[in-house]
Amino acid sequence: MAYLICEKCNHYWQIKSEEEFWVFHMCDECGSPLLYVKNFNEYRKITKNFPESSRKTHTQRKADNYWRLWMGGRLILIAGALMIPAGILLTVTGLAWGITAVILGIILMILSVPLTRTSERRGMGWRKGYVGELIVTNCLRRLPEGYHILNDIQLPGAYGNMDHVVVGPTGVYVIETKSYSGNYIVKGDRWFLNDELRKEEVQSPSIQAKRNAAALKEFLGSRDIHVSWVNAVVAFLSASCTIMEEDEHCRILKPCQVPEHIMESRLMLGESKVKRIVNALRKHTSEVW
């Protein structure tokens, strides 16, 4: 058994499995993100109650932008739908440019369809990604004092962002969050979708996580901060994932398994080096816990 806690309403819910958290991750009453804990004693020990700094992440901005495009498409559709009867009425009353209004209304309605469909489809994808990152962050908050969570890191000159970086006594961890639907089989670096309708190899989150880990190690080295290893982790939000061949350089875990994996590793970094790493990354991240 585990618990989901709304820190704003002071309400809690008991759940049977982590998968329930992936669905029920927001409070129905206030809309705040819920915190996952294994027991109330663990909740009393949590020190990460508020982020040190926070702004919208790349994923959240993308989701918001597509939502605005969808709203714009709906407004264009409504404008076109209103112009058609107005143009017909003007034509009936003898005004010649009423036909122009009808034609323009039809054009607007036609243009609005691909805009709303595309923005809705892509916006839902980015929204799903943002929710996944939010779930992982709330799982990582269970890490004890001395660990730092940095979300949405964009290193200078790098292509793409890093979803999460954790820095603490047991080392540096790059965490790639994936909210995939369907059944997946993992063989080392190769990921395969294994559904009834689709069976194909997909882009590998493991490779992406390891590439980000290598980029972060190189970045820290350029700042004269040398670490022997940066750990790669994929936080995978899917109830069905079969790992046929484990990748020794990239762990694939459920979100709430990640804190245990980090804390169970051997001690590697002193407090001063942890602070140097966090300070080097602070200006390149959207949120710090």
PDB file of N, CA and C in Angstrom, residues 68-87 101-102 104-113 115-116:
ATOM      1  N   ARG A  68      -2.897  27.012 -27.319  1.00  0.00           N
ATOM      2  CA  ARG A  68      -3.263  28.321 -27.888  1.00  0.00           C
ATOM      3  C   ARG A  68      -3.574  28.198 -29.380  1.00  0.00           C
ATOM      4  N   LEU A  69      -2.796  27.391 -30.101  1.00  0.00           N
ATOM      5  CA  LEU A  69      -3.098  27.166 -31.517  1.00  0.00           C
ATOM      6  C   LEU A  69      -4.457  26.517 -31.692  1.00  0.00           C
ATOM      7  N   TRP A  70      -4.759  25.540 -30.821  1.00  0.00           N
ATOM      8  CA  TRP A  70      -6.068  24.876 -30.892  1.00  0.00           C
ATOM      9  C   TRP A  70      -7.191  25.884 -30.635  1.00  0.00           C
ATOM     10  N   MET A  71      -7.009  26.747 -29.653  1.00  0.00           N
ATOM     11  CA  MET A  71      -8.016  27.775 -29.355  1.00  0.00           C
ATOM     12  C   MET A  71      -8.160  28.732 -30.530  1.00  0.00           C
ATOM     13  N   GLY A  72      -7.014  29.093 -31.158  1.00  0.00           N
ATOM     14  CA  GLY A  72      -7.076  29.961 -32.327  1.00  0.00           C
ATOM     15  C   GLY A  72      -7.835  29.311 -33.470  1.00  0.00           C
ATOM     16  N   GLY A  73      -7.595  28.005 -33.684  1.00  0.00           N
ATOM     17  CA  GLY A  73      -8.331  27.281 -34.723  1.00  0.00           C
ATOM     18  C   GLY A  73      -9.825  27.244 -34.457  1.00  0.00           C
ATOM     19  N   ARG A  74     -10.197  27.066 -33.188  1.00  0.00           N
ATOM     20  CA  ARG A  74     -11.627  27.058 -32.829  1.00  0.00           C
ATOM     21  C   ARG A  74     -12.259  28.425 -33.069  1.00  0.00           C
ATOM     22  N   LEU A  75     -11.522  29.487 -32.751  1.00  0.00           N
ATOM     23  CA  LEU A  75     -12.047  30.838 -32.974  1.00  0.00           C
ATOM     24  C   LEU A  75     -12.218  31.114 -34.464  1.00  0.00           C
ATOM     25  N   ILE A  76     -11.247  30.648 -35.280  1.00  0.00           N
ATOM     26  CA  ILE A  76     -11.363  30.815 -36.735  1.00  0.00           C
ATOM     27  C   ILE A  76     -12.581  30.055 -37.259  1.00  0.00           C
ATOM     28  N   LEU A  77     -12.806  28.846 -36.725  1.00  0.00           N
ATOM     29  CA  LEU A  77     -13.975  28.054 -37.129  1.00  0.00           C
ATOM     30  C   LEU A  77     -15.272  28.773 -36.785  1.00  0.00           C
ATOM     31  N   ILE A  78     -15.334  29.320 -35.580  1.00  0.00           N
ATOM     32  CA  ILE A  78     -16.543  30.043 -35.158  1.00  0.00           C
ATOM     33  C   ILE A  78     -16.750  31.289 -36.010  1.00  0.00           C
ATOM     34  N   ALA A  79     -15.630  32.012 -36.283  1.00  0.00           N
ATOM     35  CA  ALA A  79     -15.750  33.219 -37.125  1.00  0.00           C
ATOM     36  C   ALA A  79     -16.266  32.863 -38.518  1.00  0.00           C
ATOM     37  N   GLY A  80     -15.733  31.788 -39.088  1.00  0.00           N
ATOM     38  CA  GLY A  80     -16.200  31.359 -40.408  1.00  0.00           C
ATOM     39  C   GLY A  80     -17.662  30.948 -40.385  1.00  0.00           C
ATOM     40  N   ALA A  81     -18.061  30.219 -39.319  1.00  0.00           N
ATOM     41  CA  ALA A  81     -19.455  29.785 -39.208  1.00  0.00           C
ATOM     42  C   ALA A  81     -20.407  30.959 -39.067  1.00  0.00           C
ATOM     43  N   LEU A  82     -19.964  32.040 -38.442  1.00  0.00           N
ATOM     44  CA  LEU A  82     -20.812  33.226 -38.290  1.00  0.00           C
ATOM     45  C   LEU A  82     -20.868  34.054 -39.573  1.00  0.00           C
ATOM     46  N   MET A  83     -19.760  34.047 -40.331  1.00  0.00           N
ATOM     47  CA  MET A  83     -19.709  34.865 -41.545  1.00  0.00           C
ATOM     48  C   MET A  83     -20.620  34.318 -42.640  1.00  0.00           C
ATOM     49  N   ILE A  84     -20.803  32.987 -42.679  1.00  0.00           N
ATOM     50  CA  ILE A  84     -21.621  32.406 -43.752  1.00  0.00           C
ATOM     51  C   ILE A  84     -23.078  32.869 -43.671  1.00  0.00           C
ATOM     52  N   PRO A  85     -23.782  32.709 -42.545  1.00  0.00           N
ATOM     53  CA  PRO A  85     -25.169  33.204 -42.501  1.00  0.00           C
ATOM     54  C   PRO A  85     -25.262  34.723 -42.622  1.00  0.00           C
ATOM     55  N   ALA A  86     -24.238  35.428 -42.069  1.00  0.00           N
ATOM     56  CA  ALA A  86     -24.254  36.888 -42.191  1.00  0.00           C
ATOM     57  C   ALA A  86     -24.123  37.298 -43.658  1.00  0.00           C
ATOM     58  N   GLY A  87     -23.257  36.607 -44.406  1.00  0.00           N
ATOM     59  CA  GLY A  87     -23.093  36.911 -45.833  1.00  0.00           C
ATOM     60  C   GLY A  87     -24.350  36.590 -46.618  1.00  0.00           C
ATOM     61  N   ALA A 101     -18.388  37.561 -48.232  1.00  0.00           N
ATOM     62  CA  ALA A 101     -18.392  37.133 -46.830  1.00  0.00           C
ATOM     63  C   ALA A 101     -18.659  35.637 -46.720  1.00  0.00           C
ATOM     64  N   VAL A 102     -19.577  35.121 -47.572  1.00  0.00           N
ATOM     65  CA  VAL A 102     -19.880  33.680 -47.557  1.00  0.00           C
ATOM     66  C   VAL A 102     -18.644  32.871 -47.950  1.00  0.00           C
ATOM     67  N   LEU A 104     -15.497  33.803 -47.889  1.00  0.00           N
ATOM     68  CA  LEU A 104     -14.458  33.947 -46.872  1.00  0.00           C
ATOM     69  C   LEU A 104     -14.753  33.059 -45.653  1.00  0.00           C
ATOM     70  N   GLY A 105     -16.027  32.985 -45.269  1.00  0.00           N
ATOM     71  CA  GLY A 105     -16.422  32.137 -44.149  1.00  0.00           C
ATOM     72  C   GLY A 105     -16.129  30.666 -44.420  1.00  0.00           C
ATOM     73  N   ILE A 106     -16.415  30.225 -45.656  1.00  0.00           N
ATOM     74  CA  ILE A 106     -16.131  28.828 -46.031  1.00  0.00           C
ATOM     75  C   ILE A 106     -14.636  28.548 -45.988  1.00  0.00           C
ATOM     76  N   ILE A 107     -13.840  29.500 -46.514  1.00  0.00           N
ATOM     77  CA  ILE A 107     -12.384  29.337 -46.510  1.00  0.00           C
ATOM     78  C   ILE A 107     -11.856  29.243 -45.079  1.00  0.00           C
ATOM     79  N   LEU A 108     -12.362  30.106 -44.192  1.00  0.00           N
ATOM     80  CA  LEU A 108     -11.917  30.083 -42.796  1.00  0.00           C
ATOM     81  C   LEU A 108     -12.244  28.753 -42.126  1.00  0.00           C
ATOM     82  N   MET A 109     -13.436  28.226 -42.407  1.00  0.00           N
ATOM     83  CA  MET A 109     -13.819  26.953 -41.801  1.00  0.00           C
ATOM     84  C   MET A 109     -12.947  25.811 -42.310  1.00  0.00           C
ATOM     85  N   ILE A 110     -12.624  25.842 -43.605  1.00  0.00           N
ATOM     86  CA  ILE A 110     -11.762  24.799 -44.171  1.00  0.00           C
ATOM     87  C   ILE A 110     -10.361  24.869 -43.577  1.00  0.00           C
ATOM     88  N   LEU A 111      -9.832  26.098 -43.436  1.00  0.00           N
ATOM     89  CA  LEU A 111      -8.489  26.266 -42.887  1.00  0.00           C
ATOM     90  C   LEU A 111      -8.407  25.869 -41.408  1.00  0.00           C
ATOM     91  N   SER A 112      -9.509  26.040 -40.680  1.00  0.00           N
ATOM     92  CA  SER A 112      -9.493  25.773 -39.237  1.00  0.00           C
ATOM     93  C   SER A 112      -9.396  24.283 -38.925  1.00  0.00           C
ATOM     94  N   VAL A 113      -9.872  23.421 -39.830  1.00  0.00           N
ATOM     95  CA  VAL A 113      -9.923  21.983 -39.542  1.00  0.00           C
ATOM     96  C   VAL A 113      -8.535  21.374 -39.343  1.00  0.00           C
ATOM     97  N   LEU A 115      -5.769  22.906 -38.697  1.00  0.00           N
ATOM     98  CA  LEU A 115      -5.098  23.605 -37.600  1.00  0.00           C
ATOM     99  C   LEU A 115      -5.530  23.040 -36.253  1.00  0.00           C
ATOM    100  N   THR A 116      -6.838  22.858 -36.050  1.00  0.00           N
ATOM    101  CA  THR A 116      -7.324  22.352 -34.766  1.00  0.00           C
ATOM    102  C   THR A 116      -6.939  20.890 -34.566  1.00  0.00           C
TER     103      THR A 116
END
